[in-house]
Coordinates of C-alpha atoms and ligand atoms in Angstrom, one line a residue:
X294 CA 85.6 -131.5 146.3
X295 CA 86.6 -134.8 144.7
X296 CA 83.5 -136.8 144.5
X297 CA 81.6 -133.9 142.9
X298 CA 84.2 -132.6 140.7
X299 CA 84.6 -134.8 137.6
X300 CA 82.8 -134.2 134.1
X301 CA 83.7 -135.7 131.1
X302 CA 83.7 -133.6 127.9
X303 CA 81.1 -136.4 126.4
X304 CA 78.2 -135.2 129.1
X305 CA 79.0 -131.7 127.7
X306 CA 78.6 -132.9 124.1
X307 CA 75.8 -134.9 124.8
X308 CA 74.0 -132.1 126.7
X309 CA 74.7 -130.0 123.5
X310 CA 73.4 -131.8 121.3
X311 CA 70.1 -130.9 123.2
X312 CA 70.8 -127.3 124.3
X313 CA 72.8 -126.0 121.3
X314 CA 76.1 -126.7 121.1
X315 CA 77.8 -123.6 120.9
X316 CA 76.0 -122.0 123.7
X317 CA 77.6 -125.4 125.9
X318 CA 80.2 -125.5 124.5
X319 CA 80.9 -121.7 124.8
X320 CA 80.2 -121.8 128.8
X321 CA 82.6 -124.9 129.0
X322 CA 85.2 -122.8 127.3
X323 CA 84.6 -119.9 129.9
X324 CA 84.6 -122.5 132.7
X325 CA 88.2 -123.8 131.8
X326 CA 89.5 -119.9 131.0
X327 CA 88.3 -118.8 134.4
X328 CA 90.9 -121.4 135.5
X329 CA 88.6 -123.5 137.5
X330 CA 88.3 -126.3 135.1
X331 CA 86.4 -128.7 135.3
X332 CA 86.9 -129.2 139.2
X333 CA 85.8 -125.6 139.8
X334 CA 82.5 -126.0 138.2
X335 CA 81.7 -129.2 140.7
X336 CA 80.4 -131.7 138.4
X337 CA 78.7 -134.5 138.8
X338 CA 80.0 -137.9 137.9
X339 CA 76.5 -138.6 136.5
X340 CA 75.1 -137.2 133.2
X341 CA 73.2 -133.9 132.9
X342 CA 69.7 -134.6 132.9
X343 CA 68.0 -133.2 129.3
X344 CA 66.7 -129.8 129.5
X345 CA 63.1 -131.3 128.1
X346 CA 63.0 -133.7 130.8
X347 CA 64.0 -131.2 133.6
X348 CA 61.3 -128.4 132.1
X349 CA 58.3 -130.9 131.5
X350 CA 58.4 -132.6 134.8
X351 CA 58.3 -130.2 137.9
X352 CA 56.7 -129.3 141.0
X353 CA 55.5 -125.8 141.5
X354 CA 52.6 -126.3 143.2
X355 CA 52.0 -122.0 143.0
X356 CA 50.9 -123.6 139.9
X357 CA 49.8 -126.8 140.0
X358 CA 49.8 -130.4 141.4
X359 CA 50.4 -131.9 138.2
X360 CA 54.0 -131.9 137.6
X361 CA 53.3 -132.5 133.6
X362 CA 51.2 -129.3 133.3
X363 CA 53.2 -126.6 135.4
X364 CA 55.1 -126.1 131.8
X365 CA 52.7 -124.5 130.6
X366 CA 50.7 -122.8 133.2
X367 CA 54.3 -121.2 134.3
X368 CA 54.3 -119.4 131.0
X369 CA 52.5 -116.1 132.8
X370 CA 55.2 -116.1 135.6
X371 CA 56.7 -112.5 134.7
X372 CA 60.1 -113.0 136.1
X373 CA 61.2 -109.1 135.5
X374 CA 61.0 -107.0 137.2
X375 CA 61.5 -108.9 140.5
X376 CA 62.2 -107.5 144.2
X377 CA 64.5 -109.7 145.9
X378 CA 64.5 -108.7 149.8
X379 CA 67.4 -109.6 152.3
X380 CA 66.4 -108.6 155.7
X381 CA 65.5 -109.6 159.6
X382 CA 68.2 -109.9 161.7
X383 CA 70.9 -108.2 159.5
X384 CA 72.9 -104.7 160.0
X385 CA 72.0 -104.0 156.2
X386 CA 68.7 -105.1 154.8
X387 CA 68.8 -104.4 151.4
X388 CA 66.5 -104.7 148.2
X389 CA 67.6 -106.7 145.5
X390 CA 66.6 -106.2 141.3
X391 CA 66.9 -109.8 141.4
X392 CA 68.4 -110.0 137.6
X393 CA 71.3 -107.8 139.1
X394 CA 72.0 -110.2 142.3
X395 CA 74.3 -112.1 139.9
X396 CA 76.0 -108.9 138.2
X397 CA 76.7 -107.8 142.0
X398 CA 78.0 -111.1 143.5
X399 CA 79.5 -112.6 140.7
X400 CA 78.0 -116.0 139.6
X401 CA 79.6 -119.7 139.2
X402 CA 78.5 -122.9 137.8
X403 CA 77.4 -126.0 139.9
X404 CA 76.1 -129.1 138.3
X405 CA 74.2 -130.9 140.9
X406 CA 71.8 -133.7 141.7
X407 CA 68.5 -132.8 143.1
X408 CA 66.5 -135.5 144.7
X409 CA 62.6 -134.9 145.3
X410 CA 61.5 -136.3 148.2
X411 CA 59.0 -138.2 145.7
X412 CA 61.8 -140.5 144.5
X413 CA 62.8 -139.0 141.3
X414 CA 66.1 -137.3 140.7
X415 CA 67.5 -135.2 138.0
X416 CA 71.7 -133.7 137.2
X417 CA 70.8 -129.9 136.5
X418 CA 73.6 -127.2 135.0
X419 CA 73.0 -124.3 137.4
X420 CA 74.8 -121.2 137.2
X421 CA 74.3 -118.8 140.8
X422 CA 75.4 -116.9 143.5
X423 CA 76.7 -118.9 146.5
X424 CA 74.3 -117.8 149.3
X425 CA 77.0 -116.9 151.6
X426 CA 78.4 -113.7 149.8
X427 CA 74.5 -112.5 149.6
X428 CA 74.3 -113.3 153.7
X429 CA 77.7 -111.6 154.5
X430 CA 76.9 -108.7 152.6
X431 CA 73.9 -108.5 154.6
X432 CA 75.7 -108.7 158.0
X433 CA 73.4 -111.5 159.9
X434 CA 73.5 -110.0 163.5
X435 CA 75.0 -112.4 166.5
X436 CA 70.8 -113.2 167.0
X437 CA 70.5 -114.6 163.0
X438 CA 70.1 -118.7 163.8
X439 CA 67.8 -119.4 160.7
X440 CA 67.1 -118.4 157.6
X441 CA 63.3 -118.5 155.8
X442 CA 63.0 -118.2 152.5
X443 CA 59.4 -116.9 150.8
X444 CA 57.9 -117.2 147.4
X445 CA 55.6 -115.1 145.7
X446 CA 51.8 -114.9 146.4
X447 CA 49.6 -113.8 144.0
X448 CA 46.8 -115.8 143.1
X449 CA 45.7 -114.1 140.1
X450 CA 49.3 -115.4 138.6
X451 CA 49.9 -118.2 140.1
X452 CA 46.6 -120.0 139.7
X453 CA 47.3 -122.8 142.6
X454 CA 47.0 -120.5 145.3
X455 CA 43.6 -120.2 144.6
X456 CA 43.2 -123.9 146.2
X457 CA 42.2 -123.2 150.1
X458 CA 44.7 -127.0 150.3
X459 CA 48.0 -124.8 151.1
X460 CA 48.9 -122.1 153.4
X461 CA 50.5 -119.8 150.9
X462 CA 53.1 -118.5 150.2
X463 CA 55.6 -121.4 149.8
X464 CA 58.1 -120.9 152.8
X465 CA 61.7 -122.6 153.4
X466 CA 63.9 -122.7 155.9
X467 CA 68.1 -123.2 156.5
X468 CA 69.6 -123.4 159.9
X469 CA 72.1 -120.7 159.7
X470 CA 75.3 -123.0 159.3
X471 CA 73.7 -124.6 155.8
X472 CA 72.5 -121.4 154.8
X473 CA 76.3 -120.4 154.7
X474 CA 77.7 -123.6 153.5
X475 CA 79.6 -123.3 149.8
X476 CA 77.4 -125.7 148.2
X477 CA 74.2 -123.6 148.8
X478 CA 73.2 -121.7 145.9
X479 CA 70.9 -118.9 144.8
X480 CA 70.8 -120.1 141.4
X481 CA 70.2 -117.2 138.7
X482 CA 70.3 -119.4 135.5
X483 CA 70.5 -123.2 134.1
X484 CA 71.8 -124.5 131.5
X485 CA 73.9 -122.2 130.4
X486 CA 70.4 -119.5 129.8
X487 CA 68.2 -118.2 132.8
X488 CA 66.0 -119.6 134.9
X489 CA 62.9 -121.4 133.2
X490 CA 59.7 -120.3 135.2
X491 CA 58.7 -123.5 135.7
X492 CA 61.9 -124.4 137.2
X493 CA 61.8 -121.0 139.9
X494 CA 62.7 -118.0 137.6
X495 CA 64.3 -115.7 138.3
X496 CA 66.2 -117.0 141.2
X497 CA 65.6 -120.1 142.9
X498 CA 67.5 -121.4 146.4
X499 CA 69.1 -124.8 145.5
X500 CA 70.6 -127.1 148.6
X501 CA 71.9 -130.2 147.3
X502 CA 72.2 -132.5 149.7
X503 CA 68.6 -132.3 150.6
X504 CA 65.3 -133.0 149.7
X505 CA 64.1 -131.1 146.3
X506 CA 61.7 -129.2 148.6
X507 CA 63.8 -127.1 150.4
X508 CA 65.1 -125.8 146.8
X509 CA 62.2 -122.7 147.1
X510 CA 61.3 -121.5 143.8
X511 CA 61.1 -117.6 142.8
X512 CA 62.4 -116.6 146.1
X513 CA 61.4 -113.1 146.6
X514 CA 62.4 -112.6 150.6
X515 CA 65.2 -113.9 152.7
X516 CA 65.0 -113.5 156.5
X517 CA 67.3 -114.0 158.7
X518 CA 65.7 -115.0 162.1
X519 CA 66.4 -116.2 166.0
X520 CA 63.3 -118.9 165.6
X521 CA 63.6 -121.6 163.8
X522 CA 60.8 -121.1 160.9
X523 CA 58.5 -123.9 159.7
X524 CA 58.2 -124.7 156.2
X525 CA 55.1 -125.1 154.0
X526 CA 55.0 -128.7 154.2
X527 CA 56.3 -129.0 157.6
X528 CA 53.1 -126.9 158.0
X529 CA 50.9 -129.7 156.0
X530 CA 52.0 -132.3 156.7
X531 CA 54.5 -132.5 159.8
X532 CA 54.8 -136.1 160.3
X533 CA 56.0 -137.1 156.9
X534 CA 58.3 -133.8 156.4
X535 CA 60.4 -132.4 158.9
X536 CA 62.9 -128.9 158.6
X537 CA 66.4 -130.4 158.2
X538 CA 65.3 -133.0 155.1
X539 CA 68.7 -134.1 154.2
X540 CA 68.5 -136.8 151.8
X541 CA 69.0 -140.1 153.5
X542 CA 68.5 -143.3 152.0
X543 CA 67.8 -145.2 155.1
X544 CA 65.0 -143.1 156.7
X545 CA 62.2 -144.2 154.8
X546 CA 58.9 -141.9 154.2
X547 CA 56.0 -142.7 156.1
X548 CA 55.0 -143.8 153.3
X549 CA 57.6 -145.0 150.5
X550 CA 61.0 -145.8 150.7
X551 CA 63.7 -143.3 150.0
X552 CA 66.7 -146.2 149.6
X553 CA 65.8 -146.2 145.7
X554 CA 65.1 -143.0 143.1
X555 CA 64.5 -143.2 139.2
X556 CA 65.9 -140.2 137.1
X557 CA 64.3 -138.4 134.8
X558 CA 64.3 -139.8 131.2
X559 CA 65.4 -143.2 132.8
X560 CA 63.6 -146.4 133.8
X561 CA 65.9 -148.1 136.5
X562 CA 66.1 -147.3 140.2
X563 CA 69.3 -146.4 141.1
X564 CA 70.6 -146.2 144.6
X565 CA 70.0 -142.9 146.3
X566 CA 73.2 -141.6 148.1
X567 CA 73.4 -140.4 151.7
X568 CA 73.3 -136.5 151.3
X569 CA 72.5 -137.2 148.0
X570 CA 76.2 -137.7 147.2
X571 CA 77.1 -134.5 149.0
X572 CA 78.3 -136.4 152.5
X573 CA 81.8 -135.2 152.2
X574 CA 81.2 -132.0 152.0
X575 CA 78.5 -131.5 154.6
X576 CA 78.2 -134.3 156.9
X577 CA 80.5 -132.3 159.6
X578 CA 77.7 -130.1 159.8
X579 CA 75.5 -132.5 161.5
X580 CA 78.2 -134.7 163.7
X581 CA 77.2 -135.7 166.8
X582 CA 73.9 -135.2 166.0
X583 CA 70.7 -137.8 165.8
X584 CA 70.2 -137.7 161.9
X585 CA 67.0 -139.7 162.9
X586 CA 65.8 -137.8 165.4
X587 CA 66.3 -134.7 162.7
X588 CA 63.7 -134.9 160.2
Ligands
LIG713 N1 59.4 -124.0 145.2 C1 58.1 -123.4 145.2 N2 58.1 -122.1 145.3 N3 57.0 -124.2 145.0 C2 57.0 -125.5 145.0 O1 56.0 -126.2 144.9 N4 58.4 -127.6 145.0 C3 59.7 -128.1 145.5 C4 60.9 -127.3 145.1 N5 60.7 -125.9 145.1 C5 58.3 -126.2 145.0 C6 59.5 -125.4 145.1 C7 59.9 -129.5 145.2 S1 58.8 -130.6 146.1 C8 60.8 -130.0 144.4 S2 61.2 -131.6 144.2 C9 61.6 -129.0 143.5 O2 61.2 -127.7 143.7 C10 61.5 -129.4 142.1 O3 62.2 -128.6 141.3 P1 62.1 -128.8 139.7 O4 60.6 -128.8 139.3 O5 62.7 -127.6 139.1 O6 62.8 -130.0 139.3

């Protein structure tokens, strides 16, 4: 874990400063009590992106297109109650009160990048449940290859699905292997609070080392299935987005460049990383394999 594992006390204070300091502060104390210091909670070298930028700037296109304005549409989400399904090829499908998933599998903190596929990045505090203990618990049966992930559908909520431009509900998918990796997260919270809406409340899948999009907002089933499932925008648009979407600066987009990305509240390009940074931790997953050839 040592490129992802250092954080300076200044990118606490600084986040603070935004957030409320004793609330940062508090969870950095908890962080070092627990005993996993700083290394447990698997920093980022880079500073936390503001919560302002990170709230005001998102895709949820359940809501809208226009990243500036999902804010404030999201603000009818109703994240509670919320079912939280785990089933398909599994000896023990179970339903979830999805504010209790974290109570039940004990949570951790992860500060990650998350790369859109758009070219913009962002350093998020999560807090979640790795994916794996909510999988095992399941018992994935020897035919479970894949996992698909589905958001909610209700168009009289979420006011994008009235558009006929989607085929809704929002569907992800993880081959079996990543769905199970450490780094995979079923994040419950941010920033030290829950889950804004318009950032996936009340629990959101986020996957590192690939592009933003297969980080599914309000996840409300997980299936474990033999076939591999195709996503929403494999489903739009399967020429310029393909299942495995690992972030890879050398595979341009059909039609942008993905060697470059701006972060939010910045105005330089910085590189973008292979894996988004996460390459030490994940790229045995995919040796021997055609990373080209695996869109
Ligand atoms: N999840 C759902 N349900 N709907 C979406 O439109 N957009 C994805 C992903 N998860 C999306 C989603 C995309 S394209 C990105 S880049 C990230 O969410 C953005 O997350 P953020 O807005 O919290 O930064």
């Amino acid at each position: 874990m040592t490129e992802l594992s250092r954080i300076v006390p200044s990118e606490i204070t600084a986040e603070a400063l935004y957030r409320g300091r004793r609330l940062f502060l508090a969870k950095a104390a908890t962080l070092l009590s627990a005993g996993m210091g700083p290394a447990g909670a698997m920093a980022s070298e880079d500073a936390i992106s503001r919560y302002e930028e990170v709230t005001n700037y998102n895709n949820f296109y359940e809501y809208s297109t226009d990243k500036k304005a999902v804010a404030a549409l999201a603000e009818n989400l109703q994240p509670n109650p919320w079912r939280l399904e785990v089933k398909g090829e599994v000896e023990r499908p179970r339903v979830y009160d999805a504010h209790a998933v974290g109570r039940d599998f004990g949570t951790e903190e992860r500060i990650y990048r998350l790369r859109c596929v758009e070219g913009w990045s962002a350093v998020i505090p999560w807090t979640g449940v790795p994916l794996a203990r909510i999988l095992k618990a399941a018992g994935p049966t020897s035919r479970a290859r894949y996992v698909r992930f589905v958001g909610p559908h209700d168009p009289a909520r979420f006011y994008g699905q009235r558009s006929r431009r989607h085929l809704w509900p929002y569907v992800e998918g993880l081959a079996i292997e990543e769905a199970m990796h450490p780094l995979t997260l079923l994040a419950t919270g941010m920033y030290g609070g829950p889950i804004a809406n318009q950032c996936g409340a009340p629990v959101r899948l986020v996957v590192p080392w690939k592009y933003g999009y297969k980080s599914i907002k309000s996840v409300v089933s997980i299936v474990l299935e033999e076939a591999r499932p195709e996503s929403f925008w494999m489903r739009l648009s399967p020429e310029e987005y393909g299942f495995y979407a690992n972030v890879d600066p050398e595979v341009p987009h059909p039609r942008w460049s993905q060697a470059r990305e701006v972060r939010l509240g910045e105005m330089r390009r910085r590189p973008t990383l292979p894996f988004n940074g996460y390459a030490e931790q994940v790229a045995h997953l995919y040796r021997g394999l055609d990373l080209r050839a695996m869109r």
